[in-house]
Amino acid sequence: MRLRHVTVDCADPYQLATFWSRLTGWPVSGIDQPGDDEVLVEAPDPVPGLLFVRVAEPRTVKNRVHLDWKPDGRSRDEEVDRAVDLGATIHEDHRGPEDRGWVTLRDPEGNEFCIERQ
Protein backbone atom coordinates (compact mmCIF):
# COMPACT_ATOMS: atom_id res chain seq x y z
CA MET A 1 0.00 0.00 0.00
CA ARG A 2 0.93 3.64 -0.45
CA LEU A 3 -0.23 6.53 1.71
CA ARG A 4 -2.52 8.73 -0.39
CA HIS A 5 -3.61 11.58 1.93
CA VAL A 6 -3.21 12.83 5.45
CA THR A 7 -6.74 13.84 6.42
CA VAL A 8 -7.53 16.66 8.83
CA ASP A 9 -11.00 17.18 10.28
CA CYS A 10 -11.86 20.87 10.40
CA ALA A 11 -14.60 23.50 10.45
CA ASP A 12 -13.69 25.30 7.19
CA PRO A 13 -11.83 23.05 4.73
CA TYR A 14 -11.14 25.68 2.09
CA GLN A 15 -9.82 28.26 4.53
CA LEU A 16 -7.56 25.74 6.29
CA ALA A 17 -6.37 24.25 2.99
CA THR A 18 -5.47 27.76 1.83
CA PHE A 19 -3.30 28.26 4.93
CA TRP A 20 -1.52 24.94 4.34
CA SER A 21 -1.14 25.66 0.63
CA ARG A 22 0.61 28.94 1.42
CA LEU A 23 2.78 27.28 4.07
CA THR A 24 3.87 24.33 1.92
CA GLY A 25 3.82 25.96 -1.51
CA TRP A 26 1.58 23.12 -2.75
CA PRO A 27 -1.57 24.04 -4.69
CA VAL A 28 -5.16 23.64 -3.62
CA SER A 29 -6.83 21.27 -6.09
CA GLY A 30 -8.28 23.12 -9.05
CA ILE A 31 -11.66 21.47 -8.57
CA ASP A 32 -12.04 22.65 -4.96
CA GLN A 33 -13.65 25.93 -3.96
CA PRO A 34 -14.89 27.83 -0.88
CA GLY A 35 -17.80 26.06 0.78
CA ASP A 36 -16.72 22.55 -0.27
CA ASP A 37 -16.86 19.86 2.41
CA GLU A 38 -13.54 18.35 1.27
CA VAL A 39 -10.55 20.29 -0.05
CA LEU A 40 -7.25 18.78 -1.17
CA VAL A 41 -3.81 20.36 -1.06
CA GLU A 42 -1.88 18.49 -3.76
CA ALA A 43 1.62 17.44 -2.76
CA PRO A 44 4.33 16.54 -5.25
CA ASP A 45 4.40 12.82 -6.02
CA PRO A 46 5.14 10.56 -4.10
CA VAL A 47 4.30 12.69 -1.03
CA PRO A 48 0.73 12.24 0.25
CA GLY A 49 -1.62 15.19 -0.15
CA LEU A 50 -3.32 17.03 2.70
CA LEU A 51 -7.08 16.49 2.67
CA PHE A 52 -9.25 18.79 4.78
CA VAL A 53 -12.72 17.49 5.62
CA ARG A 54 -15.55 19.42 7.26
CA VAL A 55 -16.85 17.98 10.55
CA ALA A 56 -19.51 19.39 12.84
CA GLU A 57 -17.68 18.69 16.09
CA PRO A 58 -15.14 21.24 17.33
CA ARG A 59 -11.62 20.17 18.20
CA THR A 60 -11.51 19.57 21.97
CA VAL A 61 -8.28 17.74 22.81
CA LYS A 62 -4.62 17.65 21.83
CA ASN A 63 -3.85 16.05 18.46
CA ARG A 64 -2.80 12.41 18.72
CA VAL A 65 -0.86 12.74 15.45
CA HIS A 66 0.87 15.78 14.03
CA LEU A 67 3.18 16.63 11.15
CA ASP A 68 6.88 17.46 11.59
CA TRP A 69 8.28 19.73 8.87
CA LYS A 70 11.90 20.22 7.88
CA PRO A 71 12.75 23.55 6.21
CA ASP A 72 13.83 23.52 2.58
CA GLY A 73 15.72 26.62 1.49
CA ARG A 74 15.09 28.56 4.71
CA SER A 75 16.18 28.18 8.32
CA ARG A 76 13.89 26.78 10.98
CA ASP A 77 13.53 30.25 12.51
CA GLU A 78 12.65 31.82 9.15
CA GLU A 79 9.99 29.13 8.59
CA VAL A 80 8.54 29.67 12.06
CA ASP A 81 8.29 33.42 11.42
CA ARG A 82 6.70 32.77 8.02
CA ALA A 83 4.17 30.33 9.52
CA VAL A 84 3.19 32.89 12.16
CA ASP A 85 2.83 35.57 9.47
CA LEU A 86 0.46 33.20 7.60
CA GLY A 87 -1.76 32.68 10.66
CA ALA A 88 -0.12 29.98 12.80
CA THR A 89 0.57 30.52 16.50
CA ILE A 90 3.50 29.27 18.53
CA HIS A 91 2.38 26.63 21.03
CA GLU A 92 5.69 25.43 22.51
CA ASP A 93 9.21 26.59 21.75
CA HIS A 94 11.82 23.85 22.10
CA ARG A 95 14.72 25.69 20.45
CA GLY A 96 18.03 25.22 22.22
CA PRO A 97 21.65 26.21 21.94
CA GLU A 98 23.60 25.62 18.73
CA ASP A 99 20.44 25.73 16.59
CA ARG A 100 19.05 22.56 18.16
CA GLY A 101 15.40 21.78 18.81
CA TRP A 102 12.06 22.52 17.20
CA VAL A 103 8.98 24.71 17.53
CA THR A 104 5.46 23.37 17.96
CA LEU A 105 2.86 25.60 16.31
CA ARG A 106 -0.90 25.53 15.80
CA ASP A 107 -2.59 26.16 12.48
CA PRO A 108 -5.59 28.55 12.35
CA GLU A 109 -7.93 25.81 13.67
CA GLY A 110 -5.56 24.75 16.47
CA ASN A 111 -3.99 21.63 14.92
CA GLU A 112 -0.42 21.15 16.10
CA PHE A 113 2.58 20.81 13.79
CA CYS A 114 6.32 21.17 14.31
CA ILE A 115 9.05 22.91 12.40
CA GLU A 116 12.42 21.33 13.01
CA ARG A 117 15.91 22.51 12.20
CA GLN A 118 17.38 21.81 8.77
PDB file of C-alpha atoms in Angstrom:
ATOM      1  CA  MET A   1       0.000   0.000   0.000  1.00  0.00           C
ATOM      2  CA  ARG A   2       0.931   3.635  -0.451  1.00  0.00           C
ATOM      3  CA  LEU A   3      -0.235   6.527   1.706  1.00  0.00           C
ATOM      4  CA  ARG A   4      -2.518   8.727  -0.391  1.00  0.00           C
ATOM      5  CA  HIS A   5      -3.605  11.579   1.926  1.00  0.00           C
ATOM      6  CA  VAL A   6      -3.206  12.831   5.446  1.00  0.00           C
ATOM      7  CA  THR A   7      -6.740  13.841   6.419  1.00  0.00           C
ATOM      8  CA  VAL A   8      -7.528  16.661   8.830  1.00  0.00           C
ATOM      9  CA  ASP A   9     -10.998  17.179  10.282  1.00  0.00           C
ATOM     10  CA  CYS A  10     -11.860  20.870  10.403  1.00  0.00           C
ATOM     11  CA  ALA A  11     -14.602  23.503  10.447  1.00  0.00           C
ATOM     12  CA  ASP A  12     -13.689  25.301   7.194  1.00  0.00           C
ATOM     13  CA  PRO A  13     -11.832  23.048   4.731  1.00  0.00           C
ATOM     14  CA  TYR A  14     -11.136  25.677   2.091  1.00  0.00           C
ATOM     15  CA  GLN A  15      -9.821  28.259   4.529  1.00  0.00           C
ATOM     16  CA  LEU A  16      -7.564  25.741   6.292  1.00  0.00           C
ATOM     17  CA  ALA A  17      -6.374  24.254   2.991  1.00  0.00           C
ATOM     18  CA  THR A  18      -5.466  27.759   1.831  1.00  0.00           C
ATOM     19  CA  PHE A  19      -3.296  28.256   4.933  1.00  0.00           C
ATOM     20  CA  TRP A  20      -1.525  24.937   4.341  1.00  0.00           C
ATOM     21  CA  SER A  21      -1.140  25.661   0.634  1.00  0.00           C
ATOM     22  CA  ARG A  22       0.610  28.937   1.424  1.00  0.00           C
ATOM     23  CA  LEU A  23       2.784  27.282   4.066  1.00  0.00           C
ATOM     24  CA  THR A  24       3.866  24.327   1.921  1.00  0.00           C
ATOM     25  CA  GLY A  25       3.817  25.960  -1.510  1.00  0.00           C
ATOM     26  CA  TRP A  26       1.584  23.117  -2.753  1.00  0.00           C
ATOM     27  CA  PRO A  27      -1.566  24.043  -4.695  1.00  0.00           C
ATOM     28  CA  VAL A  28      -5.157  23.636  -3.617  1.00  0.00           C
ATOM     29  CA  SER A  29      -6.827  21.266  -6.088  1.00  0.00           C
ATOM     30  CA  GLY A  30      -8.277  23.122  -9.053  1.00  0.00           C
ATOM     31  CA  ILE A  31     -11.662  21.469  -8.570  1.00  0.00           C
ATOM     32  CA  ASP A  32     -12.039  22.653  -4.956  1.00  0.00           C
ATOM     33  CA  GLN A  33     -13.647  25.933  -3.965  1.00  0.00           C
ATOM     34  CA  PRO A  34     -14.892  27.833  -0.878  1.00  0.00           C
ATOM     35  CA  GLY A  35     -17.802  26.061   0.783  1.00  0.00           C
ATOM     36  CA  ASP A  36     -16.720  22.549  -0.265  1.00  0.00           C
ATOM     37  CA  ASP A  37     -16.857  19.858   2.412  1.00  0.00           C
ATOM     38  CA  GLU A  38     -13.541  18.346   1.272  1.00  0.00           C
ATOM     39  CA  VAL A  39     -10.551  20.285  -0.047  1.00  0.00           C
ATOM     40  CA  LEU A  40      -7.247  18.782  -1.174  1.00  0.00           C
ATOM     41  CA  VAL A  41      -3.808  20.364  -1.064  1.00  0.00           C
ATOM     42  CA  GLU A  42      -1.881  18.494  -3.763  1.00  0.00           C
ATOM     43  CA  ALA A  43       1.616  17.435  -2.755  1.00  0.00           C
ATOM     44  CA  PRO A  44       4.331  16.538  -5.253  1.00  0.00           C
ATOM     45  CA  ASP A  45       4.396  12.815  -6.017  1.00  0.00           C
ATOM     46  CA  PRO A  46       5.137  10.556  -4.104  1.00  0.00           C
ATOM     47  CA  VAL A  47       4.302  12.694  -1.032  1.00  0.00           C
ATOM     48  CA  PRO A  48       0.725  12.242   0.249  1.00  0.00           C
ATOM     49  CA  GLY A  49      -1.625  15.193  -0.150  1.00  0.00           C
ATOM     50  CA  LEU A  50      -3.322  17.026   2.699  1.00  0.00           C
ATOM     51  CA  LEU A  51      -7.083  16.487   2.673  1.00  0.00           C
ATOM     52  CA  PHE A  52      -9.254  18.790   4.776  1.00  0.00           C
ATOM     53  CA  VAL A  53     -12.721  17.488   5.618  1.00  0.00           C
ATOM     54  CA  ARG A  54     -15.553  19.420   7.264  1.00  0.00           C
ATOM     55  CA  VAL A  55     -16.850  17.975  10.545  1.00  0.00           C
ATOM     56  CA  ALA A  56     -19.515  19.386  12.839  1.00  0.00           C
ATOM     57  CA  GLU A  57     -17.682  18.690  16.095  1.00  0.00           C
ATOM     58  CA  PRO A  58     -15.141  21.244  17.334  1.00  0.00           C
ATOM     59  CA  ARG A  59     -11.616  20.170  18.197  1.00  0.00           C
ATOM     60  CA  THR A  60     -11.515  19.572  21.965  1.00  0.00           C
ATOM     61  CA  VAL A  61      -8.276  17.738  22.808  1.00  0.00           C
ATOM     62  CA  LYS A  62      -4.624  17.653  21.828  1.00  0.00           C
ATOM     63  CA  ASN A  63      -3.852  16.054  18.455  1.00  0.00           C
ATOM     64  CA  ARG A  64      -2.804  12.411  18.715  1.00  0.00           C
ATOM     65  CA  VAL A  65      -0.858  12.735  15.449  1.00  0.00           C
ATOM     66  CA  HIS A  66       0.866  15.780  14.034  1.00  0.00           C
ATOM     67  CA  LEU A  67       3.184  16.633  11.151  1.00  0.00           C
ATOM     68  CA  ASP A  68       6.883  17.461  11.593  1.00  0.00           C
ATOM     69  CA  TRP A  69       8.276  19.727   8.875  1.00  0.00           C
ATOM     70  CA  LYS A  70      11.900  20.225   7.884  1.00  0.00           C
ATOM     71  CA  PRO A  71      12.745  23.554   6.210  1.00  0.00           C
ATOM     72  CA  ASP A  72      13.825  23.523   2.583  1.00  0.00           C
ATOM     73  CA  GLY A  73      15.720  26.622   1.491  1.00  0.00           C
ATOM     74  CA  ARG A  74      15.085  28.557   4.713  1.00  0.00           C
ATOM     75  CA  SER A  75      16.176  28.179   8.318  1.00  0.00           C
ATOM     76  CA  ARG A  76      13.886  26.783  10.983  1.00  0.00           C
ATOM     77  CA  ASP A  77      13.526  30.250  12.508  1.00  0.00           C
ATOM     78  CA  GLU A  78      12.649  31.816   9.146  1.00  0.00           C
ATOM     79  CA  GLU A  79       9.993  29.130   8.585  1.00  0.00           C
ATOM     80  CA  VAL A  80       8.545  29.672  12.062  1.00  0.00           C
ATOM     81  CA  ASP A  81       8.293  33.423  11.417  1.00  0.00           C
ATOM     82  CA  ARG A  82       6.700  32.770   8.018  1.00  0.00           C
ATOM     83  CA  ALA A  83       4.169  30.328   9.522  1.00  0.00           C
ATOM     84  CA  VAL A  84       3.190  32.886  12.160  1.00  0.00           C
ATOM     85  CA  ASP A  85       2.828  35.570   9.470  1.00  0.00           C
ATOM     86  CA  LEU A  86       0.462  33.196   7.605  1.00  0.00           C
ATOM     87  CA  GLY A  87      -1.756  32.676  10.664  1.00  0.00           C
ATOM     88  CA  ALA A  88      -0.119  29.978  12.804  1.00  0.00           C
ATOM     89  CA  THR A  89       0.566  30.517  16.499  1.00  0.00           C
ATOM     90  CA  ILE A  90       3.503  29.267  18.533  1.00  0.00           C
ATOM     91  CA  HIS A  91       2.382  26.629  21.029  1.00  0.00           C
ATOM     92  CA  GLU A  92       5.687  25.426  22.506  1.00  0.00           C
ATOM     93  CA  ASP A  93       9.213  26.594  21.747  1.00  0.00           C
ATOM     94  CA  HIS A  94      11.822  23.847  22.097  1.00  0.00           C
ATOM     95  CA  ARG A  95      14.725  25.695  20.454  1.00  0.00           C
ATOM     96  CA  GLY A  96      18.033  25.219  22.220  1.00  0.00           C
ATOM     97  CA  PRO A  97      21.654  26.210  21.939  1.00  0.00           C
ATOM     98  CA  GLU A  98      23.604  25.625  18.728  1.00  0.00           C
ATOM     99  CA  ASP A  99      20.440  25.730  16.587  1.00  0.00           C
ATOM    100  CA  ARG A 100      19.049  22.556  18.155  1.00  0.00           C
ATOM    101  CA  GLY A 101      15.405  21.779  18.813  1.00  0.00           C
ATOM    102  CA  TRP A 102      12.057  22.518  17.198  1.00  0.00           C
ATOM    103  CA  VAL A 103       8.979  24.711  17.535  1.00  0.00           C
ATOM    104  CA  THR A 104       5.463  23.373  17.957  1.00  0.00           C
ATOM    105  CA  LEU A 105       2.862  25.601  16.308  1.00  0.00           C
ATOM    106  CA  ARG A 106      -0.898  25.532  15.803  1.00  0.00           C
ATOM    107  CA  ASP A 107      -2.594  26.161  12.477  1.00  0.00           C
ATOM    108  CA  PRO A 108      -5.593  28.555  12.349  1.00  0.00           C
ATOM    109  CA  GLU A 109      -7.930  25.811  13.674  1.00  0.00           C
ATOM    110  CA  GLY A 110      -5.565  24.749  16.470  1.00  0.00           C
ATOM    111  CA  ASN A 111      -3.991  21.632  14.917  1.00  0.00           C
ATOM    112  CA  GLU A 112      -0.417  21.150  16.104  1.00  0.00           C
ATOM    113  CA  PHE A 113       2.578  20.811  13.789  1.00  0.00           C
ATOM    114  CA  CYS A 114       6.318  21.172  14.311  1.00  0.00           C
ATOM    115  CA  ILE A 115       9.046  22.908  12.396  1.00  0.00           C
ATOM    116  CA  GLU A 116      12.418  21.332  13.014  1.00  0.00           C
ATOM    117  CA  ARG A 117      15.907  22.513  12.197  1.00  0.00           C
ATOM    118  CA  GLN A 118      17.379  21.805   8.765  1.00  0.00           C
TER     119      GLN A 118
END
